[in-house]
Coordinates of C-alpha atoms in Angstrom, one line a residue:
X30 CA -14.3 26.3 27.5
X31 CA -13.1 24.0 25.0
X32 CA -10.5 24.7 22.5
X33 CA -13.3 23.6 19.7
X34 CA -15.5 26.5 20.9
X35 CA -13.0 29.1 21.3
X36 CA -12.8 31.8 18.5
X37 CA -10.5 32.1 16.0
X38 CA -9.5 34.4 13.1
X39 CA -10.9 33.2 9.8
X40 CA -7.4 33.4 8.5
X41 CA -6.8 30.4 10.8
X42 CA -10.2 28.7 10.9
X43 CA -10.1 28.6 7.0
X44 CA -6.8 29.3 6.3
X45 CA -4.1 28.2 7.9
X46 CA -5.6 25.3 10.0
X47 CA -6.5 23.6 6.3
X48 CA -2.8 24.6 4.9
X49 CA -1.3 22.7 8.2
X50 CA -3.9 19.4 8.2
X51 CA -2.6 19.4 3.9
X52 CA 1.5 19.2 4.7
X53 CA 0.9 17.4 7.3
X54 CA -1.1 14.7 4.7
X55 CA 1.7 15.2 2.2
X56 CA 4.2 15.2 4.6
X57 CA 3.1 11.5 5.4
X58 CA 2.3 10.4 1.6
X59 CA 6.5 11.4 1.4
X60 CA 6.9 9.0 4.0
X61 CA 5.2 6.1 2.1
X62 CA 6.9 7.1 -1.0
X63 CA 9.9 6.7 0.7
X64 CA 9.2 4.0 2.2
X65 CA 8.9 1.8 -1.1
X66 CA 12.0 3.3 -2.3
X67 CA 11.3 6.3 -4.3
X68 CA 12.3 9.8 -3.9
X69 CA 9.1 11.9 -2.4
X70 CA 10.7 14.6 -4.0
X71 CA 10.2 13.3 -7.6
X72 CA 7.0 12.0 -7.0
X73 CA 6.1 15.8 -5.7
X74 CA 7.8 17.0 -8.9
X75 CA 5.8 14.5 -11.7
X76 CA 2.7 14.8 -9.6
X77 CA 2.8 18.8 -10.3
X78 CA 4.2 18.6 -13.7
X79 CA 1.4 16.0 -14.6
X80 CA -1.4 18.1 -13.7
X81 CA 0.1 21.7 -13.8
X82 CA 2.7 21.3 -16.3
X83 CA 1.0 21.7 -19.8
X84 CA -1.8 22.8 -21.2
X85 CA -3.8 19.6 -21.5
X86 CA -2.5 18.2 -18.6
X87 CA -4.1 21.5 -16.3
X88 CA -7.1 20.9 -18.5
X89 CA -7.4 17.7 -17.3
X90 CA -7.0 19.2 -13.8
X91 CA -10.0 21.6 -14.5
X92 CA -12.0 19.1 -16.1
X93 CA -11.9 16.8 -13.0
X94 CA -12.4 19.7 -10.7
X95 CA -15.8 21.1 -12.3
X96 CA -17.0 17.8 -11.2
X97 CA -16.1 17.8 -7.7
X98 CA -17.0 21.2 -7.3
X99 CA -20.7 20.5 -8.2
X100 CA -20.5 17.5 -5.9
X101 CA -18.8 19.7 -3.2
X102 CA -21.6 22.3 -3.3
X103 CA -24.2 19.6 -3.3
X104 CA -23.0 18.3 0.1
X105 CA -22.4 21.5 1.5
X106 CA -25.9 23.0 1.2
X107 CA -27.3 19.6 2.8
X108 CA -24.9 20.1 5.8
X109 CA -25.6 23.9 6.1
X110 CA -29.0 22.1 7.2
X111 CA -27.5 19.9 9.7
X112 CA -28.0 17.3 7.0
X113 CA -25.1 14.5 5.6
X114 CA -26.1 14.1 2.2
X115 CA -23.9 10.7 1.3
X116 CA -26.0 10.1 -1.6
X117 CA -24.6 12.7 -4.4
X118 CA -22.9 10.1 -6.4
X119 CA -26.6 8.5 -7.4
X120 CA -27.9 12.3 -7.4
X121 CA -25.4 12.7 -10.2
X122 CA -26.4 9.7 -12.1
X123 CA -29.8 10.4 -12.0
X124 CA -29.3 13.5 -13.1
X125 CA -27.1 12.4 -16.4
X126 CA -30.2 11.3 -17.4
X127 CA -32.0 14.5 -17.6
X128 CA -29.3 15.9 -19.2
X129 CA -28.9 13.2 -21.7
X130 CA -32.9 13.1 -22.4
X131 CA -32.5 16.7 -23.4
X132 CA -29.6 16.4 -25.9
X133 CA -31.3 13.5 -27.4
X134 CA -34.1 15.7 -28.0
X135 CA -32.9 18.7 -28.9
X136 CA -29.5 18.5 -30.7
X137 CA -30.8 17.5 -34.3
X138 CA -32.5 20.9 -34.2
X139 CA -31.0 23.7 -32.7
X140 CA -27.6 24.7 -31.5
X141 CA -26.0 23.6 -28.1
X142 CA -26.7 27.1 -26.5
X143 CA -30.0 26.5 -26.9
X144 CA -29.6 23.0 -25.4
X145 CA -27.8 24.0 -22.5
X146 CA -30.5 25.6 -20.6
X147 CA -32.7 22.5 -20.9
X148 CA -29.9 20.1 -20.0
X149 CA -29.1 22.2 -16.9
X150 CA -32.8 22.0 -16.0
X151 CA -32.9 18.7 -16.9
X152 CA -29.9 17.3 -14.8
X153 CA -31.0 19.7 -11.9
X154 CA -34.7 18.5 -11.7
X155 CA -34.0 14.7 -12.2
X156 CA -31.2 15.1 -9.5
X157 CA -33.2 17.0 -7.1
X158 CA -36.0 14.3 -7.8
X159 CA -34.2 11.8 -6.5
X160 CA -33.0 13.3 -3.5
X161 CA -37.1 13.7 -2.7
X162 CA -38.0 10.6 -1.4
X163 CA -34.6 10.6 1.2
X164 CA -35.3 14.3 1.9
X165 CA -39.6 13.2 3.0
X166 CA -38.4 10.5 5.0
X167 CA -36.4 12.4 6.9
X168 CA -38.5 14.9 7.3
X169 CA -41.5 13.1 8.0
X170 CA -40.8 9.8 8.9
X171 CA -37.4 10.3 10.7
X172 CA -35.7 8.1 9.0
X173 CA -31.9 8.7 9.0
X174 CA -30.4 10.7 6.2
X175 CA -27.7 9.4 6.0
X176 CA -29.0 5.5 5.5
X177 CA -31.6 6.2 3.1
X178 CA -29.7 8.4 0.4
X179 CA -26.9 5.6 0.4
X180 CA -29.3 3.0 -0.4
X181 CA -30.4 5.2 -3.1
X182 CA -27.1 5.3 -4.5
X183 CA -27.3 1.7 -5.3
X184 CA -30.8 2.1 -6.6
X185 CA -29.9 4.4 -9.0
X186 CA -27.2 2.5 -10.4
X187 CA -29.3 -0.8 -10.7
X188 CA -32.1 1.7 -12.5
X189 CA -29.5 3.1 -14.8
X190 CA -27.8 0.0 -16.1
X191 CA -31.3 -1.0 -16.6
X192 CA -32.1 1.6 -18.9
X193 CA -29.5 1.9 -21.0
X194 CA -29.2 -1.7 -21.5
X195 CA -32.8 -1.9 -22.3
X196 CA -34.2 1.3 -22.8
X197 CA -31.4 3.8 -24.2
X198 CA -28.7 1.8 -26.0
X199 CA -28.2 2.4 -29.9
X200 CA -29.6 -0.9 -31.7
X201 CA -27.7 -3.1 -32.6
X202 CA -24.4 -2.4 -30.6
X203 CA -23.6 -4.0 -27.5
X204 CA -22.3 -1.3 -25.6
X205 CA -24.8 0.1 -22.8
X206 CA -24.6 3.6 -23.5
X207 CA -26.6 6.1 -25.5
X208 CA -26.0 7.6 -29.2
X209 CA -23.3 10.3 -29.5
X210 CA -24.7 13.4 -29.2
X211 CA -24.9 15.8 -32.3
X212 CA -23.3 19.1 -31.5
X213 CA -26.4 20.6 -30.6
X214 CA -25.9 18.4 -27.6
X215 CA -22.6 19.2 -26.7
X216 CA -20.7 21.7 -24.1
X217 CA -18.0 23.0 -26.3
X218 CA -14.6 23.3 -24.9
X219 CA -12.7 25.9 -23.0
X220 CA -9.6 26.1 -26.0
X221 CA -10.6 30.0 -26.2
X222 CA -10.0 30.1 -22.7
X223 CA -6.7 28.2 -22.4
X224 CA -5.8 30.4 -25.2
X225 CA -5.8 33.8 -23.2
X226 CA -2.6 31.9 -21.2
X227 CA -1.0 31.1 -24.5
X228 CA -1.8 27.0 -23.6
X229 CA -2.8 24.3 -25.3
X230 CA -5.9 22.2 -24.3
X231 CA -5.2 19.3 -26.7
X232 CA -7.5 16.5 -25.8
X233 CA -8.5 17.6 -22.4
X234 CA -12.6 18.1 -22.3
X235 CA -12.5 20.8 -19.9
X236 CA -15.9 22.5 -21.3
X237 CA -18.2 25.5 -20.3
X238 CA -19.8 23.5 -17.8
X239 CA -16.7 24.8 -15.4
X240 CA -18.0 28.0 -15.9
X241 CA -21.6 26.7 -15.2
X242 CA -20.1 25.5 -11.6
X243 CA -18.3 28.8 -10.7
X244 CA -22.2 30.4 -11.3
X245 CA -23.4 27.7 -9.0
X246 CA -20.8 29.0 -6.7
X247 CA -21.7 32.2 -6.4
X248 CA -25.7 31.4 -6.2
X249 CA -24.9 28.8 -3.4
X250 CA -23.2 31.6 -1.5
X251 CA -25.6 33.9 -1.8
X252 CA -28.6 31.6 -0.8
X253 CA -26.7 30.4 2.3
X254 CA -25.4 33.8 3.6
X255 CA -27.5 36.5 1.7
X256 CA -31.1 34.6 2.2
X257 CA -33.7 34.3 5.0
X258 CA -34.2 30.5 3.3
X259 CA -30.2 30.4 4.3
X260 CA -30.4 31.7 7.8
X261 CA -33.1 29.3 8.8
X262 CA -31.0 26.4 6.9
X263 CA -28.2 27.1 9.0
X264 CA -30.2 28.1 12.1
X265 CA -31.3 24.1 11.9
X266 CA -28.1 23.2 11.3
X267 CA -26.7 24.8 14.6
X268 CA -29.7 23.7 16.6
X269 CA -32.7 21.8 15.1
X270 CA -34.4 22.2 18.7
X271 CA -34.0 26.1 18.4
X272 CA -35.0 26.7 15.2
X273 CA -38.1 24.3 15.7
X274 CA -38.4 27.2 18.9
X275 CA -37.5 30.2 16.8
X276 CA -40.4 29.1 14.0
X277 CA -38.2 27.5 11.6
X278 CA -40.6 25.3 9.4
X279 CA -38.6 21.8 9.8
X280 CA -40.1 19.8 7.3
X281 CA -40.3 22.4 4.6
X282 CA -36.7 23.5 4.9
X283 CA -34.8 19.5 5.0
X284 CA -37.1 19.0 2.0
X285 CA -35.8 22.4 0.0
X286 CA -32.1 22.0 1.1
X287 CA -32.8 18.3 0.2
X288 CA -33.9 19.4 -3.0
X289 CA -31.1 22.1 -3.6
X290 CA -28.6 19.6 -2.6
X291 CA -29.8 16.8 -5.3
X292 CA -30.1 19.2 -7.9
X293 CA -26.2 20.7 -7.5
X294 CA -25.0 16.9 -7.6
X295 CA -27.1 16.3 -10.7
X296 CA -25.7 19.2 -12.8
X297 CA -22.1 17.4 -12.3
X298 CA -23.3 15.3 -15.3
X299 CA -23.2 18.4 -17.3
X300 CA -19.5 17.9 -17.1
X301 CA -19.3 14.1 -18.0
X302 CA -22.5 13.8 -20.2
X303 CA -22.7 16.7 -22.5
X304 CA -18.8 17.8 -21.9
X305 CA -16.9 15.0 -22.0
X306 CA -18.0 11.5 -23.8
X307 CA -21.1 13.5 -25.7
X308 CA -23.4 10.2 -24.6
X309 CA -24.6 9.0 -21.5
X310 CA -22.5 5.8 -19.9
X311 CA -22.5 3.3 -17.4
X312 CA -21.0 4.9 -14.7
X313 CA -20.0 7.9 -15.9
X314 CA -19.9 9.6 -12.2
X315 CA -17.0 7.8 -11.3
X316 CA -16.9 8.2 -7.8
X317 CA -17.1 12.0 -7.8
X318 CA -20.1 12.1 -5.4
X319 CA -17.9 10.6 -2.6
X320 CA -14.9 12.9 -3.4
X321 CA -17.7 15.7 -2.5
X322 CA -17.9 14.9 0.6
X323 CA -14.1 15.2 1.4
X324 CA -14.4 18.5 -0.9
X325 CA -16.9 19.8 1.0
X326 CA -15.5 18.9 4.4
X327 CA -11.9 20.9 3.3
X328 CA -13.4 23.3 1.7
X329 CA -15.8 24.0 5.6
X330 CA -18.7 23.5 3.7
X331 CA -18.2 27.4 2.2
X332 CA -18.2 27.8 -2.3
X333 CA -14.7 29.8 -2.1
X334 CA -13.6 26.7 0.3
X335 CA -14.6 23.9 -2.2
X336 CA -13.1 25.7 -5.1
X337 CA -9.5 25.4 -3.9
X338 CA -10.8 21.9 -2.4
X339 CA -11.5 20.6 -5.8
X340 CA -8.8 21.8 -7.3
X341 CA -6.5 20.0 -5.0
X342 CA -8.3 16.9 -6.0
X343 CA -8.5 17.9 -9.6
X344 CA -4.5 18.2 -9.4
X345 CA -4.6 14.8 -7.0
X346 CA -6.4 12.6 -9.4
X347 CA -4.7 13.9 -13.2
X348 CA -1.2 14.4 -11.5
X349 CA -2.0 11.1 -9.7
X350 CA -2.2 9.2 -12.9
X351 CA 1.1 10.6 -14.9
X352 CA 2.8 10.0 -11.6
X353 CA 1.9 6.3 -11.8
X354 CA 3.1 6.3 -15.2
X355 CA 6.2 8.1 -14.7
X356 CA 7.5 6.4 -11.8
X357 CA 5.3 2.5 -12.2
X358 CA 6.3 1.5 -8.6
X359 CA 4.0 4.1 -7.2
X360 CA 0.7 2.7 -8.6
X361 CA -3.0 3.9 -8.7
X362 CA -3.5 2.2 -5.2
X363 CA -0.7 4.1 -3.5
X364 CA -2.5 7.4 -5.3
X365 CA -5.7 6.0 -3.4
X366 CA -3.4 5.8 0.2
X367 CA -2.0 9.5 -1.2
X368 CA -5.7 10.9 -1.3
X369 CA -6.9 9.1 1.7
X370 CA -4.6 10.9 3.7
X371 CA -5.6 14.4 2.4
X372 CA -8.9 13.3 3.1
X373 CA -8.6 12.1 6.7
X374 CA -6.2 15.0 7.6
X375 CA -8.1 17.4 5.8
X376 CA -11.7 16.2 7.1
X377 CA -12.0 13.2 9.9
X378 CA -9.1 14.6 12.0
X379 CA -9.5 18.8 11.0
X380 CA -9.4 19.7 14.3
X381 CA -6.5 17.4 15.3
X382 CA -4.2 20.5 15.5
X383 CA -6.5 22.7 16.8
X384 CA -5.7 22.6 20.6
X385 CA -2.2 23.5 19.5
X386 CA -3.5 26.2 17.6
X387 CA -5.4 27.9 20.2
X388 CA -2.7 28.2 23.0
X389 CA -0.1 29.4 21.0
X390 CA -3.0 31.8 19.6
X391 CA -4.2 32.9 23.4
X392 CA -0.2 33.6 24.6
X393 CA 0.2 35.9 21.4
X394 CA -2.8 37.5 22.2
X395 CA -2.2 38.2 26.1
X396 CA 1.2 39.3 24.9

C-alpha cells in the first residue's frame, strides 16, 4: 500500500498536512526576503499589519477574499466531478454581465434589495451559460475540459471588450466601461458589520456580497455531501468507469456540475460589479478565477477548506501590496514569487510530506 492511500485522521489530512505545506512556503519566501537583504521578520510583520492591522486594511482582506471564495467554490464542485474547471476567470466575466444588465435595469426604480436577487440570478445564469458549451463537449464530444474552458477564457474577454467598447460604454466618454450604477444597483457595504468589532471600514468595499458567498458555502456543502446529485458527482469523480457501472447518468451530471460550477464563478462579479466600482469594467476579474484554483486545491476542494484558503490569499494580496510600499525593495513581483510558493506547496506538491507523515503516524499508532 502506498502512503497516498493510507488513512489518516482528518485532523492531519485537512489540518495539519495544509499548516506544514504553508510554513514550509513561508519558510522559503523568508529565505528570498533574506536573500535581497531585508529582514523576513519585518516583511512578516508589515505583511500582517497591512491586511490585519486596521479596519480598512482587513476590509480590504475581506473584500479580496469574497472573490476568491466564489472562484474557489466554482472549481471545487467541477472537481467533486472529476472535472478541472480552468475556465472560472471568463465564467466570472461573463457573469458581470448579467449582473451589470440587471442594475442597469432596475436601479432607477427600486431599491438595491430588490436588485440583488436579479443580479445574483443574473451573474449565476450568464456564468453558468458559458460554462455550457465546455460542459457538452465534454460530455458528448469528449473533448478535454480542461482545453476547451481555457480557450473560453480568452473568448470571453475578446467578447467583453467588444461590448463595452461598442455596446455598453456611456456616450461620449472614452473609457470602456458602463454607467455608474444608481444605488438601486449597488451592494452596500459591511460598515455595520465592521462596527460590531469597534473597526473602521474607511474606503474598503467589502459589501454584502461576502455574506452572499458564505450562503453559497453552506449550499455547496450540502449539495456535495447531503444530496444524491452529490454522491453520484463524487462517485464519477472517484471512478467515472464505476459510476457509468453503478447507473450514474454521465452526460447529465458533467453538464449540471458544469453548470453549477459556471454559475458559482459568475456570482464573484457580485463582489467587483455591484460592490466595488458600481459599473461594469474591462477586466474587472483580475485574475481571481486562477487564484480559485489554488484556493480550491488548499482548501481540498471542501467550503470550510476554501474559506480559510481565501482568506490567506485575501491577507496575501492586500498585505502583499502595503508590504511593497513599506519596504519598496520587496516589489509586487517578489509578492507574485511569495504567492507562488503557497501555491505550489499548498497544491502541486500537497502530498510532498505526506510519506513523512504516515510513518511517524503508523509508529505512534503501534505504540
Amino acid at each position: 500500500m502506498t502512503t497516498a492511500s493510507v488513512p489518516l485522521p482528518n485532523w492531519i489530512s485537512y489540518g495539519l498536512i495544509p499548516l506544514m505545506n504553508l510554513m514550509l512556503a513561508f519558510f522559503l519566501s523568508g529565505l528570498v526576503v533574506w536573500s535581497i537583504g531585508e529582514s523576513p521578520w519585518e516583511a512578516l510583520k508589515f505583511l500582517i499589519q497591512g491586511s490585519l492591522g486596521r479596519g480598512d486594511a482587513i476590509g480590504f482582506t475581506l473584500f479580496y477574499t469574497t472573490s476568491f471564495i466564489f472562484t474557489g467554490l466554482s472549481v471545487a464542485v467541477a472537481f467533486h466531478a472529476g472535472l478541472f474547471n480552468i475556465g472560472s476567470e471568463g465564467q466570472a466575466y461573463v457573469g458581470g454581465l448579467g449582473a451589470a444588465l440587471a442594475a442597469l435595469a432596475l436601479d432607477r426604480y427600486v431599491p438595491w434589495y430588490v436588485t440583488m436577487p436579479f443580479a445574483i440570478a443574473g451573474a449565476a445564469i450568464f456564468g453558468a451559460a458559458w460554462a455550457l458549451i465546455p460542459a457538452w463537449l465534454q460530455a458528448k464530444r469528449g473533448s478535454h475540459i480542461v482545453i476547451t474552458t481555457i480557450m473560453f477564457n480568452f473568448i470571453a474577454a475578446a467578447l467583453m471588450v467588444y461590448l463595452l467598447v461598442n455596446v455598453l460604454i456611456v456616450p461620449g466618454k472614452m473609457a470602456p466601461e458602463t454607467r455608474t450604477f444608481l444605488e438601486g444597483g449597488q451592494l452596500p457595504k459591511l460598515d455595520w458589520l465592521m462596527a460590531l468589532f469597534g473597526l473602521d471600514l474607511g474606503p474598503a468595499p467589502f459589501n454584502v456580497s461576502f455574506l452572499i458567498a458564505l450562503v453559497m458555502c453552506y449550499l455547496v456543502w450540502l449539495l456535495i455531501w447531503r444530496t444524491k446529485f452529490g454522491y453520484e458527482m463524487r462517485t464519477l469523480g472517484i471512478s467515472p468507469s464505476a459510476a457509468i457501472y453503478a447507473g450514474v447518468p454521465y452526460v447529465r451530471t458533467v453538464i449540471i456540475a458544469m453548470l453549477i460550477s459556471g454559475a458559482l464563478a459568475g456570482m464573484m462579479a457580485l463582489n467587483a460589479v455591484n460592490g466595488a466600482a458600481a459599473r461594469l469594467q474591462v477586466e474587472f476579474v483580475a485574475g481571481a478565477g486562477f487564484v480559485g484554483i489554488a484556493v480550491s486545491l488548499m482548501g481540498r476542494s471542501h467550503p470550510v477548506g476554501i474559506i480559510l484558503a481565501a482568506l490567506l490569499f485575501g491577507i496575501l494580496y492586500q498585505g502583499g501590496a502595503d508590504l511593497s510600499f513599506e519596504m519598496p525593495t520587496i516589489t509586487r513581483d517578489m509578492i507574485v514569487v511569495i504567492q507562488g510558493l503557497v501555491i505550489l506547496f499548498a497544491g502541486a506538491l500537497e502530498h510532498m510530506l505526506r510519506p513523512a507523515i504516515v510513518r511517524i503516524y503508523q509508529q505512534f499508532a503501534k505504540a
